[in-house]
Coordinates of C-alpha atoms and ligand atoms in Angstrom, one line a residue:
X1 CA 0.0 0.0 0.0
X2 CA 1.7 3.5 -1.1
X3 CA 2.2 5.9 2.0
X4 CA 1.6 3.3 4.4
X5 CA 4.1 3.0 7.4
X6 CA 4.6 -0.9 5.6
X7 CA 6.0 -2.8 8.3
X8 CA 7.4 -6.4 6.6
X9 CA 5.5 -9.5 7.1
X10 CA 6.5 -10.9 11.2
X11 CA 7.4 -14.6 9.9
X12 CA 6.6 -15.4 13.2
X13 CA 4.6 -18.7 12.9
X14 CA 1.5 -18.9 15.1
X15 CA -1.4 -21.2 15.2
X16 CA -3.7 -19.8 11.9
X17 CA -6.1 -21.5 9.9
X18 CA -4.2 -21.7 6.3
X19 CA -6.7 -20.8 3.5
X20 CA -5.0 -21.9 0.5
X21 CA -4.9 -25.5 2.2
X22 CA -7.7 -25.1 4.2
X23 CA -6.8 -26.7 7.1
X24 CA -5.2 -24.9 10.7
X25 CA -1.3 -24.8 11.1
X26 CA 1.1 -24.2 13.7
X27 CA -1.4 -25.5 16.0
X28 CA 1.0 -25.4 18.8
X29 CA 2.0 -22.2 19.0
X30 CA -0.2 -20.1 21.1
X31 CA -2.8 -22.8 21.2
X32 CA -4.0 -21.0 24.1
X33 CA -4.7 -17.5 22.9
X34 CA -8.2 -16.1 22.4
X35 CA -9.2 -16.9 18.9
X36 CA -13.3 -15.5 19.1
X37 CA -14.9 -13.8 21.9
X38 CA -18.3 -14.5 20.8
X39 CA -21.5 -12.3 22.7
X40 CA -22.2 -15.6 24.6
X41 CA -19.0 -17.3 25.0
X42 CA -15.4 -17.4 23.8
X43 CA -12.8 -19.5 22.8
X44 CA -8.6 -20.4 22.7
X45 CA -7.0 -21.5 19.3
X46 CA -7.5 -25.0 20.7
X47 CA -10.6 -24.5 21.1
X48 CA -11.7 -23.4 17.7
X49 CA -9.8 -25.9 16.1
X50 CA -11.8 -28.2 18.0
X51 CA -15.3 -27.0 17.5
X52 CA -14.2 -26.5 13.9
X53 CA -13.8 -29.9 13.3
X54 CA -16.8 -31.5 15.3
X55 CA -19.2 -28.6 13.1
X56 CA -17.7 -29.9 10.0
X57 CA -18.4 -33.3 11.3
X58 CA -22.1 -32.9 12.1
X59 CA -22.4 -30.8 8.7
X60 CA -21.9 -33.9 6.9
X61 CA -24.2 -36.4 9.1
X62 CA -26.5 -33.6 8.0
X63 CA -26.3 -34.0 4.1
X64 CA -23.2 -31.4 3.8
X65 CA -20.6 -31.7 1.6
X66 CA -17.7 -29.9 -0.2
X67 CA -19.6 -27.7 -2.5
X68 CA -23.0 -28.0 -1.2
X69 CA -24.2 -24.1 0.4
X70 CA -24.7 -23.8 4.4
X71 CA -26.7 -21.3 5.8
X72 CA -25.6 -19.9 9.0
X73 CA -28.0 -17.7 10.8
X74 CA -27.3 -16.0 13.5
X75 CA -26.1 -12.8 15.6
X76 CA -22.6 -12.4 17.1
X77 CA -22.3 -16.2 18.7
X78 CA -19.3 -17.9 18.9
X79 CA -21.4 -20.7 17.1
X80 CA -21.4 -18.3 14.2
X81 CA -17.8 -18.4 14.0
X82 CA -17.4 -21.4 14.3
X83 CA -19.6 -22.9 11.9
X84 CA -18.2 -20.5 9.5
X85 CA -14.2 -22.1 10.1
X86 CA -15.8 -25.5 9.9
X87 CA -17.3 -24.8 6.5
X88 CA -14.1 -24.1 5.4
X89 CA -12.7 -26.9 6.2
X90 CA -15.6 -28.9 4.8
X91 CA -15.6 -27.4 1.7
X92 CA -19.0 -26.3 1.9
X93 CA -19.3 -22.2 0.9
X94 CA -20.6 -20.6 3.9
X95 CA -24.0 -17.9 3.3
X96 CA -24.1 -15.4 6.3
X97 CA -27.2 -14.7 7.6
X98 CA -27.9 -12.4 10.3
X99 CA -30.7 -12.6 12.2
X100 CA -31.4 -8.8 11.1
X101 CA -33.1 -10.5 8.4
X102 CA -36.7 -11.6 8.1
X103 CA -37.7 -15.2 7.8
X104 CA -39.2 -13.9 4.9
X105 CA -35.7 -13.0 3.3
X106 CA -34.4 -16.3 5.1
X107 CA -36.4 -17.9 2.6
X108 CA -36.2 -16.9 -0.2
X109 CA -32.6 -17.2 0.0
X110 CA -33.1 -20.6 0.8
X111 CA -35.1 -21.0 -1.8
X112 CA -32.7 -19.7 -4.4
X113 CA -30.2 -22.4 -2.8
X114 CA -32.6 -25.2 -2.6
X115 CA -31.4 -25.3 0.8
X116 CA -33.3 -27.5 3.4
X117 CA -31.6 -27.0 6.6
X118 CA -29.9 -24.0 8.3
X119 CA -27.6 -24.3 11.1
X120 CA -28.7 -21.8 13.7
X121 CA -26.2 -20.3 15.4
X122 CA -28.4 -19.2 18.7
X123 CA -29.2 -22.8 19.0
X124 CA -25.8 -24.6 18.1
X125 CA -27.9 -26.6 15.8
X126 CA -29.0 -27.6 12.6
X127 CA -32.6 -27.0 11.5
X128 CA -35.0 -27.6 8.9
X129 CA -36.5 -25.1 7.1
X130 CA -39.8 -25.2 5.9
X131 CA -39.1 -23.7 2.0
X132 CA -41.2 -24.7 -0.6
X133 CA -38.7 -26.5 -3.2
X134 CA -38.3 -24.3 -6.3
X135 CA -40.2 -26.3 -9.2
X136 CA -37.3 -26.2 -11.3
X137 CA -35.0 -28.2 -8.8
X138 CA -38.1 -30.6 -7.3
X139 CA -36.6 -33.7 -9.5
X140 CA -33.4 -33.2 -8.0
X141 CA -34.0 -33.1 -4.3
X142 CA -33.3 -36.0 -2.5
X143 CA -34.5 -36.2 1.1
X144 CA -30.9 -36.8 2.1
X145 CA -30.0 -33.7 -0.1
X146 CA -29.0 -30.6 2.4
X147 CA -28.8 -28.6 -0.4
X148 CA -28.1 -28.6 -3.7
X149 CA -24.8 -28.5 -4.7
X150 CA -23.5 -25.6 -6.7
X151 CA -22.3 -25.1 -10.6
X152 CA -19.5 -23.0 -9.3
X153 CA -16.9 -25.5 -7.3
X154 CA -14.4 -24.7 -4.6
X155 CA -16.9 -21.3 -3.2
X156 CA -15.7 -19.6 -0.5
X157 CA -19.0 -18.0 0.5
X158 CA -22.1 -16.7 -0.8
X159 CA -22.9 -13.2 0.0
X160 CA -26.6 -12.2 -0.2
X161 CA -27.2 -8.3 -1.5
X162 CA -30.0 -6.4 -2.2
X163 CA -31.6 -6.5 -5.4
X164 CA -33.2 -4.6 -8.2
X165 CA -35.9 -7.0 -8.7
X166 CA -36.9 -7.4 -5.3
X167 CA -35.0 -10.6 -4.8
X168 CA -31.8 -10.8 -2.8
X169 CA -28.9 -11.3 -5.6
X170 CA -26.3 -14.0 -4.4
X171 CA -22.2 -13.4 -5.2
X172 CA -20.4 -16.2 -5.4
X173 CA -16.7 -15.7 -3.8
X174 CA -13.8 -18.4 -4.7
X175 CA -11.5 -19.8 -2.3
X176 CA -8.9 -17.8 -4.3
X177 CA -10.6 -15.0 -3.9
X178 CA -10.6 -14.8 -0.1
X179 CA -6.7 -16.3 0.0
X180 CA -5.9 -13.4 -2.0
X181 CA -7.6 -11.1 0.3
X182 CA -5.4 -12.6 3.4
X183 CA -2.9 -12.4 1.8
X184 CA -3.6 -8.7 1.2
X185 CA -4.0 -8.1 4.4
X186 CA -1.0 -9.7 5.7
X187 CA 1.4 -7.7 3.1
X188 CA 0.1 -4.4 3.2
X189 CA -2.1 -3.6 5.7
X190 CA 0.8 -3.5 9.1
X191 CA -1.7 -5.4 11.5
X192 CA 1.5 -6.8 13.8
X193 CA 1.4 -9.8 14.8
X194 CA -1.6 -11.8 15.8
X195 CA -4.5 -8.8 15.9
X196 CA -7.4 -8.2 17.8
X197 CA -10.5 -7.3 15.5
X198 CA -13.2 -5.4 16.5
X199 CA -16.1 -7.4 14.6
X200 CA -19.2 -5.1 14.2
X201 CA -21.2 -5.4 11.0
X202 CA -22.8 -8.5 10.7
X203 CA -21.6 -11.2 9.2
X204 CA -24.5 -11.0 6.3
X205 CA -22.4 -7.4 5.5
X206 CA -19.2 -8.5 3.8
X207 CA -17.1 -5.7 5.5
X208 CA -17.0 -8.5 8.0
X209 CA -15.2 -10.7 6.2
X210 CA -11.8 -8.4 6.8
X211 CA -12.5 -9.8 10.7
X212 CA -13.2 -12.8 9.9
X213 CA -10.4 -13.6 7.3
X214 CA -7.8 -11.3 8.7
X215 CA -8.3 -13.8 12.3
X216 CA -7.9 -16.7 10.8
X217 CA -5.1 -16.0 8.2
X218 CA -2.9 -14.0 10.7
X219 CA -3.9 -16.0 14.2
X220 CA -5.2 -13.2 15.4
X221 CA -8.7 -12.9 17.5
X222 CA -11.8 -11.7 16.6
X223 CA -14.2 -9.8 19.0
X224 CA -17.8 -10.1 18.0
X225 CA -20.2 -7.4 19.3
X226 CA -23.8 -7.6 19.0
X227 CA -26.0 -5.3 18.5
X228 CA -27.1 -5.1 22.3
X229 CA -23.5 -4.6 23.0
X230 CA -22.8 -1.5 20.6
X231 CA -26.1 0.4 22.2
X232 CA -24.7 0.1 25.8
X233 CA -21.5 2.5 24.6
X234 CA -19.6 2.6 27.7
X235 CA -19.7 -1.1 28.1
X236 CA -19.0 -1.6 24.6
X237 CA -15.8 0.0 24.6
X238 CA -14.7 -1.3 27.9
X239 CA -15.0 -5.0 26.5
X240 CA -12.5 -3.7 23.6
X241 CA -10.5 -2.0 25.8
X242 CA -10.2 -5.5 27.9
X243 CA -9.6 -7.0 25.3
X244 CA -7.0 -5.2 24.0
X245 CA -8.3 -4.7 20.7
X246 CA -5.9 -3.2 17.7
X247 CA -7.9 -3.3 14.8
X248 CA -10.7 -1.0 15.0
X249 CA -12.9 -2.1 11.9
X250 CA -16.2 -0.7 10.6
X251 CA -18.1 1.8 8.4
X252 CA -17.5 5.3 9.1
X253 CA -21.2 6.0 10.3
X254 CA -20.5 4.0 13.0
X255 CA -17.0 5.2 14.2
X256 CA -19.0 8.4 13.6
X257 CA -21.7 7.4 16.5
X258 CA -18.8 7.0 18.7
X259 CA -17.2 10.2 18.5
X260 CA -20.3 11.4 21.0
X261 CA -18.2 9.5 23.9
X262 CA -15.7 11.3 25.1
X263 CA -14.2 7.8 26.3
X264 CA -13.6 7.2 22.9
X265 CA -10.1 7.6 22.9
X266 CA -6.4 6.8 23.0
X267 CA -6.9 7.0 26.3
X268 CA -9.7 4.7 26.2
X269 CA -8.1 2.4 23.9
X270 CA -4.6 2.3 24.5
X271 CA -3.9 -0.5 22.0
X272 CA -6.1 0.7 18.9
X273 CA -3.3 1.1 16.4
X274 CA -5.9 1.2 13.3
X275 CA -8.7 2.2 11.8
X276 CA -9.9 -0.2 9.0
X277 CA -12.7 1.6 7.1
X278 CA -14.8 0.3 4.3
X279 CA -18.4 0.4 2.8
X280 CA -19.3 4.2 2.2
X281 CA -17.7 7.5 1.6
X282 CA -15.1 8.3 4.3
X283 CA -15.8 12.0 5.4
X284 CA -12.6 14.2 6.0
X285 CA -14.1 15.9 9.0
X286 CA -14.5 12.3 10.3
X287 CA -11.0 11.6 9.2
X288 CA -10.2 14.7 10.9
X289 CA -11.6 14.0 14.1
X290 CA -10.1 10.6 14.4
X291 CA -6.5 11.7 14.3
X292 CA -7.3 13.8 17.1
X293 CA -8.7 11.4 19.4
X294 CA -6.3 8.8 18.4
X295 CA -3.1 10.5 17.3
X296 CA -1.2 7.2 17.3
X297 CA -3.7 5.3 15.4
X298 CA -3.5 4.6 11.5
X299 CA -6.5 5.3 8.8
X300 CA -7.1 3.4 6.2
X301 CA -9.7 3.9 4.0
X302 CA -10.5 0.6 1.7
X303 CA -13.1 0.7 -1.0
X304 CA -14.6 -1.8 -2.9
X305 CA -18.0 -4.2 -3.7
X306 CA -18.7 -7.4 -2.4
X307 CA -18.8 -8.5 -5.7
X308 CA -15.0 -8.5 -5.0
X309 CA -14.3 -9.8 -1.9
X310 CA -14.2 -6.9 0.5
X311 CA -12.0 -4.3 -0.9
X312 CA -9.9 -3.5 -4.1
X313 CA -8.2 -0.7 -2.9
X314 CA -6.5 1.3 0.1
X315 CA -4.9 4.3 0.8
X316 CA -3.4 5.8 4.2
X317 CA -5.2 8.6 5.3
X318 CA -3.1 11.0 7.2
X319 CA -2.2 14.6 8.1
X320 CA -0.9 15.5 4.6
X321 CA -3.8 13.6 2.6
X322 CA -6.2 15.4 4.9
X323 CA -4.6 18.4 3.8
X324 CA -4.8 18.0 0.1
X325 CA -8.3 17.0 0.0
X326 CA -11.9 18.0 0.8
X327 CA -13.0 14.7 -0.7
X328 CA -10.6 11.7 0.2
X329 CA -9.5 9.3 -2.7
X330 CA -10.4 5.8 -2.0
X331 CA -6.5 4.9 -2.9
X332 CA -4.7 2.6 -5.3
X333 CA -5.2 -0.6 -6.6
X334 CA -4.4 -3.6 -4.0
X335 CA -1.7 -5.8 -5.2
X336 CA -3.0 -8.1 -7.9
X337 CA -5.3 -5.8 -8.5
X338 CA -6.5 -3.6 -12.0
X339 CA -8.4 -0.6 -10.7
X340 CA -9.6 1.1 -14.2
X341 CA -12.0 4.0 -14.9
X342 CA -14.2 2.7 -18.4
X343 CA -16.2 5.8 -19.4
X344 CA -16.5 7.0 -16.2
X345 CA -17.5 3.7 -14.3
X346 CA -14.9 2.1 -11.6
X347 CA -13.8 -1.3 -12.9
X348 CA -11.9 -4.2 -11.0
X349 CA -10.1 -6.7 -12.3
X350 CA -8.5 -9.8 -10.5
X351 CA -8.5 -13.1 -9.0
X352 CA -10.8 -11.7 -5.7
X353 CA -13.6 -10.8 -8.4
X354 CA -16.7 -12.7 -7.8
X355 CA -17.3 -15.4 -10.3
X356 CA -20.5 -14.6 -10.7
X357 CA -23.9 -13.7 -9.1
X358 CA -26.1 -17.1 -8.2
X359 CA -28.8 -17.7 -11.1
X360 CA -28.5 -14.7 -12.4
X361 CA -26.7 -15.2 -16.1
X362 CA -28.4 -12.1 -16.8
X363 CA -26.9 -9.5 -14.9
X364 CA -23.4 -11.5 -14.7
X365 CA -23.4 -10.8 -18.8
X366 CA -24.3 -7.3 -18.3
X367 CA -21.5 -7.0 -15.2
X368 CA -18.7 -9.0 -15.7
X369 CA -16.1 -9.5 -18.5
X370 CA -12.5 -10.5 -19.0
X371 CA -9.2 -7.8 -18.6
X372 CA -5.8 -8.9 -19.5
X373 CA -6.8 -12.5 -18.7
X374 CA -8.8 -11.7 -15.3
X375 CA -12.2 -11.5 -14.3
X376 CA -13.3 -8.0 -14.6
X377 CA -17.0 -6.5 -13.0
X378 CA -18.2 -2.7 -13.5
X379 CA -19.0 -1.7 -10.4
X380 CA -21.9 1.0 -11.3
X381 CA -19.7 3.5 -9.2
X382 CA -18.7 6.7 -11.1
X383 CA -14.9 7.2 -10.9
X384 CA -12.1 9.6 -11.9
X385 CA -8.3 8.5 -12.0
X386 CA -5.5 10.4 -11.6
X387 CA -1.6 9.7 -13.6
X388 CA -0.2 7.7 -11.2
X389 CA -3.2 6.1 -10.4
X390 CA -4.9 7.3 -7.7
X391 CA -8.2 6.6 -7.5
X392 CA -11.6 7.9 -6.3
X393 CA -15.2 7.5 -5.7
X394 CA -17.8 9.9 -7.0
X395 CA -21.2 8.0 -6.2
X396 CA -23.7 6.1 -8.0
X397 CA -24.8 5.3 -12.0
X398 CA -27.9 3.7 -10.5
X399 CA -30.0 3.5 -7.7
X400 CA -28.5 1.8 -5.5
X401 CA -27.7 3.9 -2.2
X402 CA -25.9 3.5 1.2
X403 CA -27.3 3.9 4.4
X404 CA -24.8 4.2 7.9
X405 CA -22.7 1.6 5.2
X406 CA -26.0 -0.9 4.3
X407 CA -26.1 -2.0 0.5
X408 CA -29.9 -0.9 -0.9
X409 CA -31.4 -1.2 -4.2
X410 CA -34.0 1.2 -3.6
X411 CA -35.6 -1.0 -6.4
X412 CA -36.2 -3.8 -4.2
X413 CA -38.0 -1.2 -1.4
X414 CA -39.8 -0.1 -4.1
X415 CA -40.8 -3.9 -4.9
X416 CA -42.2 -4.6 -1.5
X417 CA -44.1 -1.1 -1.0
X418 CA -45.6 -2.2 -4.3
X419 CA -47.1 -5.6 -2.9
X420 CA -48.9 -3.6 -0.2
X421 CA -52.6 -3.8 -0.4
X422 CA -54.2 -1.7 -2.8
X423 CA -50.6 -0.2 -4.2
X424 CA -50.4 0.0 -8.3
X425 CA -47.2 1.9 -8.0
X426 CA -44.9 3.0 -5.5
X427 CA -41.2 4.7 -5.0
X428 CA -38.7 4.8 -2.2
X429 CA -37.0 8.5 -2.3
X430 CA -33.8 8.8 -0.4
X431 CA -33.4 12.2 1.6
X432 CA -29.8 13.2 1.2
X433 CA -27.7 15.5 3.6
X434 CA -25.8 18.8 2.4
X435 CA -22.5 16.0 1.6
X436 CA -24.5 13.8 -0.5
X437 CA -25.1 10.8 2.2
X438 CA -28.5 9.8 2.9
X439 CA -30.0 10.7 5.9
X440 CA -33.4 8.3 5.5
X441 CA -35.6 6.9 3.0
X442 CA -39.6 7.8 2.4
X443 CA -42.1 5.7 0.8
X444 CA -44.3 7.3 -2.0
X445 CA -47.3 4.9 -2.9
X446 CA -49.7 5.7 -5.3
X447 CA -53.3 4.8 -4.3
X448 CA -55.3 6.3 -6.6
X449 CA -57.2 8.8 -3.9
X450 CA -55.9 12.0 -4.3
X451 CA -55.9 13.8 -1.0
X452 CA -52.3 12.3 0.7
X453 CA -53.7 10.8 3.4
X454 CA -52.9 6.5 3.4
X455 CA -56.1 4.1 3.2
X456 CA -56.8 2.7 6.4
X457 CA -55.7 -0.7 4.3
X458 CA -51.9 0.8 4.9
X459 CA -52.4 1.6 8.3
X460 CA -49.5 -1.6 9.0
X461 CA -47.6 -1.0 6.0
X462 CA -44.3 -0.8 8.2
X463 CA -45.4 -3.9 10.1
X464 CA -46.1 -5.8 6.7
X465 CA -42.6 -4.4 5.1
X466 CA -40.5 -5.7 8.3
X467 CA -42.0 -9.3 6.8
X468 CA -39.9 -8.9 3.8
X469 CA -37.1 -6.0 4.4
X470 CA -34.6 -5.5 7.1
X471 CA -35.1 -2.4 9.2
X472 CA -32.5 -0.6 7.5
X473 CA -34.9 -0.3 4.2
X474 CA -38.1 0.3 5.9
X475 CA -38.7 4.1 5.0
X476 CA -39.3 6.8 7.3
X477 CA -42.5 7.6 6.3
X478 CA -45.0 6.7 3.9
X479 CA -47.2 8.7 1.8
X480 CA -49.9 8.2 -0.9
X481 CA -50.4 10.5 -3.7
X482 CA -52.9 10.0 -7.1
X483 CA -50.0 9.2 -9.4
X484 CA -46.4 9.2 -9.3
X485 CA -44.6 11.7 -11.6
X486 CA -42.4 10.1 -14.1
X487 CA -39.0 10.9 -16.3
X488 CA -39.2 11.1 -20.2
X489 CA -38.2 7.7 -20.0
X490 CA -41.1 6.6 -18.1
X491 CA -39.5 5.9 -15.2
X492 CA -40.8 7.0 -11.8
X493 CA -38.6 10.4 -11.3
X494 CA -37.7 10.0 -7.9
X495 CA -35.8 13.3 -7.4
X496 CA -39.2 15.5 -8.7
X497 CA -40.5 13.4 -5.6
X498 CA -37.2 14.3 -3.3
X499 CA -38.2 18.2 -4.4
X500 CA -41.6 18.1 -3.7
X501 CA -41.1 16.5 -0.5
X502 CA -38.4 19.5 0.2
X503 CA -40.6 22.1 -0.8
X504 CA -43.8 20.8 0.9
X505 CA -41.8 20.5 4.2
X506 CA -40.3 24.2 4.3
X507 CA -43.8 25.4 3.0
X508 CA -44.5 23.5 6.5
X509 CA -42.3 25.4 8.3
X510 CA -43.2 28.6 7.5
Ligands
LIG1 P1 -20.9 -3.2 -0.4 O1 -21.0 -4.2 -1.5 O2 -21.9 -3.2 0.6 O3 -19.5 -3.3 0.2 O4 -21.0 -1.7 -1.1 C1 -20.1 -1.4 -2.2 C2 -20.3 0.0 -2.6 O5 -20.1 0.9 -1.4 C3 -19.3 0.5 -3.6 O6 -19.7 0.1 -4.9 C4 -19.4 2.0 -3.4 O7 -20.5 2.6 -4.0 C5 -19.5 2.1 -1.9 N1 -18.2 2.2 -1.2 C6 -17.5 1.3 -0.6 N2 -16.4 1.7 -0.1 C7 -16.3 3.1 -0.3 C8 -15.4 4.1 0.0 N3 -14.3 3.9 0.7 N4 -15.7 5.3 -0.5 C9 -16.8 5.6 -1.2 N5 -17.7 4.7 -1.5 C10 -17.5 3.4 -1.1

């Protein structure tokens, strides 16, 4: 990474799981450290290796098998982790699901997977599901079968993301793909030997895979807080500080919650030596406020899609970048790597590109393509390069949007406010701050009535949306109108919307 404080690799050779061979190594070299402190209990090296093995194990009395998709579902248990590494080591590509999710979501990803059973993390157990099989796959479906087993072989994980069509889209990360971001990490990124993560988005979020990669690869521990966790704030930061956590990693909404404790500090956490960052625009005032608090502490900002693996690239942000910029670069390429601008769209190119979304031969024919021998995706984020390639972010093509560092296709809000009683077309309008981020999301449905006001048939519409959406894409607010105004391409003109929300609000006011 250019401008980083590179430190060279330790060499040192601790216990770690080893991706490209799959399998842990070293296992008697700090056997005894902390590997995960889960939110209900936590466990050594030893330990993991252990439970690892016996979850692989009962995965295959279940029907698993190298290549055939496990659902893990869960929030923050040690379980979680667990069944993750064993997966691993089975073979069988891992699909996060936290329990921030619906059922409803739960099954229509199973459904997409022809997946029967889900281990459940809470429960240290594997469960069935009740999904009605997809028609196409009925003939297929043993009542052995776990699962189907997937086209694409030696999977990593499958990441579900929101989607334009209302359905979740699945990307399919290779094993290569996540031993090239370990190795990343390990080269570049300075860690020291064997860090402590802070583990904060869920594992459903694939910022999280930094934690959970980064642990594994570099024997290092991972601590896992839960939601409940995160809202007590002053216990929250004593159980890093106790923990001695050096790896601060997270969007920069939520480092930007933090700033409101004065306890979060050097002082407060002596041993934070970095700031990870990924998932959204980094704000300089952020940026700037961090290097106070934590004068000794690194910044890296990372950017990248899931669609390949985590991150593509990385820069250092300190005093002089601060300096130079009033919007930061996102960095240069990570090792590997082609970071390219194609008329204006961000493109990545490399071995950690996804190799392909699940089922959907459509969009991977629109998104993906070959470079210099590579798999290449457009990303659908507007970029600008500069000569010796630094790179940078300018926002969307589409409409897909970020909230506090959550993936939305607003198209798949709009989707599910559309399947609302008596809706024949509805839009989901983000509300975006002075900066560009997006402060919340309303609901625009149009009814057919006239006067504003929702039918008493919507009076539950956010009770009837939490079926289907996390709460991170319920709107705000919800409000009916005759028709909604459209574009000269006929499509529903969601910034007329944005404006007329604006103006009816400081007509309010005054
Ligand atoms: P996700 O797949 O949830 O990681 O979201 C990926 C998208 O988040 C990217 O395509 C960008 O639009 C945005 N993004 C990620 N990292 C950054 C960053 N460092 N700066 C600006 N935008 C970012």
């Amino acid at each position: 990474m250019r401008s980083a404080r590179s430190s060279p690799r330790t060499g040192r050779r601790v216990v770690r799981f080893d991706l490209p061979s799959s399998r842990f190594v070293d296992t008697d070299t700090r056997a005894d450290a902390w590997a995960v402190i889960g939110a209900d209990r936590a466990l050594r090296w030893r330990e993991l290796a252990q439970a690892a093995d016996a979850w692989a194990q009962r995965a295959r009395e279940h029907g698993f098998a190298a290549d055939v998709p496990v659902i893990v579902r869960g929030h923050k248990e040690a379980a979680f982790f667990v069944a993750m590494t064993g997966a691993l080591l089975l073979g069988a590509p891992f699909v996060p699901v936290d329990t921030i999710y619906p059922d409803e979501r739960l099954r229509r990803i199973a459904q997409t997977l022809g997946a029967r059973i889900v281990f459940d993390a809470a429960a240290d157990a594997f469960v069935p599901l009740n999904v009605a099989s997809d028609a196409r796959h009925a003939r297929d479906d043993s009542e052995r079968c776990a699962a189907r087993p997937l086209r694409e072989k030696s999977l990593a994980y499958v990441l579900f993301t929101s989607g334009t069509t209302g359905e979740p889209k699945g990307v399919q990360i290779g094993r290569e793909s996540v031993a090239a971001l370990a190795d990343w990490m390990a080269a570049d990124f300075a860690l020291g030997a064997s860090p402590v993560f802070l583990n904060q988005a869920p594992f459903s979020f694939d910022l999280s895979m930094y934690e959970l990669f980064g642990t594994l690869a570099l024997g290092g521990t991972a601590v896992l807080a839960s939601r409940q966790l995160t809202a007590r704030r002053s216990a929250f930061l004593d159980t890093l500080a106790r923990h001695r956590m050096t790896t601060w990693v997270s969007t920069p909404s939520f480092a930007q919650q933090q700033l409101l404790d004065p306890a979060f500090s050097q002082q407060g956490l002596p041993a934070l030596a970095t700031f990870l960052f990924c998932g959204e625009v980094l704000p300089v005032t952020l940026a700037k406020q961090l290097r106070l608090r934590f004068p000794a502490a690194r910044i890296i900002n990372t950017y990248g899609p899931t669609e390949a693996t985590v991150a593509s690239t990385s820069i250092v942000v300190d005093d002089a970048l601060l300096a130079q910029h009033a919007r930061l670069p996102v960095g240069y390429a990570k090792r590997g790597a082609a970071v390219f601008v194609d008329r204006g769209e961000l493109c990545i190119a490399g071995p950690h590109v996804m190799r392909g979304y699940l089922n959907r031969e459509d969009l991977n024919e629109a998104r993906l393509f070959m470079h210099d021998g590579q798999r290449a995706f457009r990303t659908g984020d507007l970029g600008a390069v500069e000569s010796d390639g630094l790179l940078f972010c300018h926002g969307r093509i589409d409409d897909q949007i970020k909230i506090g560092g959550y993936r939305i296709e607003l198209m798949e809000i709009d989707a599910a406010l559309r399947a609302l009683h008596g809706v024949s077309s509805a839009a989901a309008v983000p509300l975006r701050r002075p900066d560009g981020s997006v402060a919340r999301i309303v609901g625009f449905v149009a009814t057919g009535a006239g006067d504003g006001r929702l039918p008493d048939a919507l009076r539950d519409w956010k009770a009837r949306l939490a079926e289907r959406l996390p709460p991170y894409m319920i709107p705000s607010e919800l409000l009916a109108c005759a028709s909604l105004p459209v574009t000269v391409n006929f499509k529903i003109d969601r910034a007329r919307l944005a404006e007329n929300y604006r103006d009816a609000h400081l007509k309010a006011q005054h």
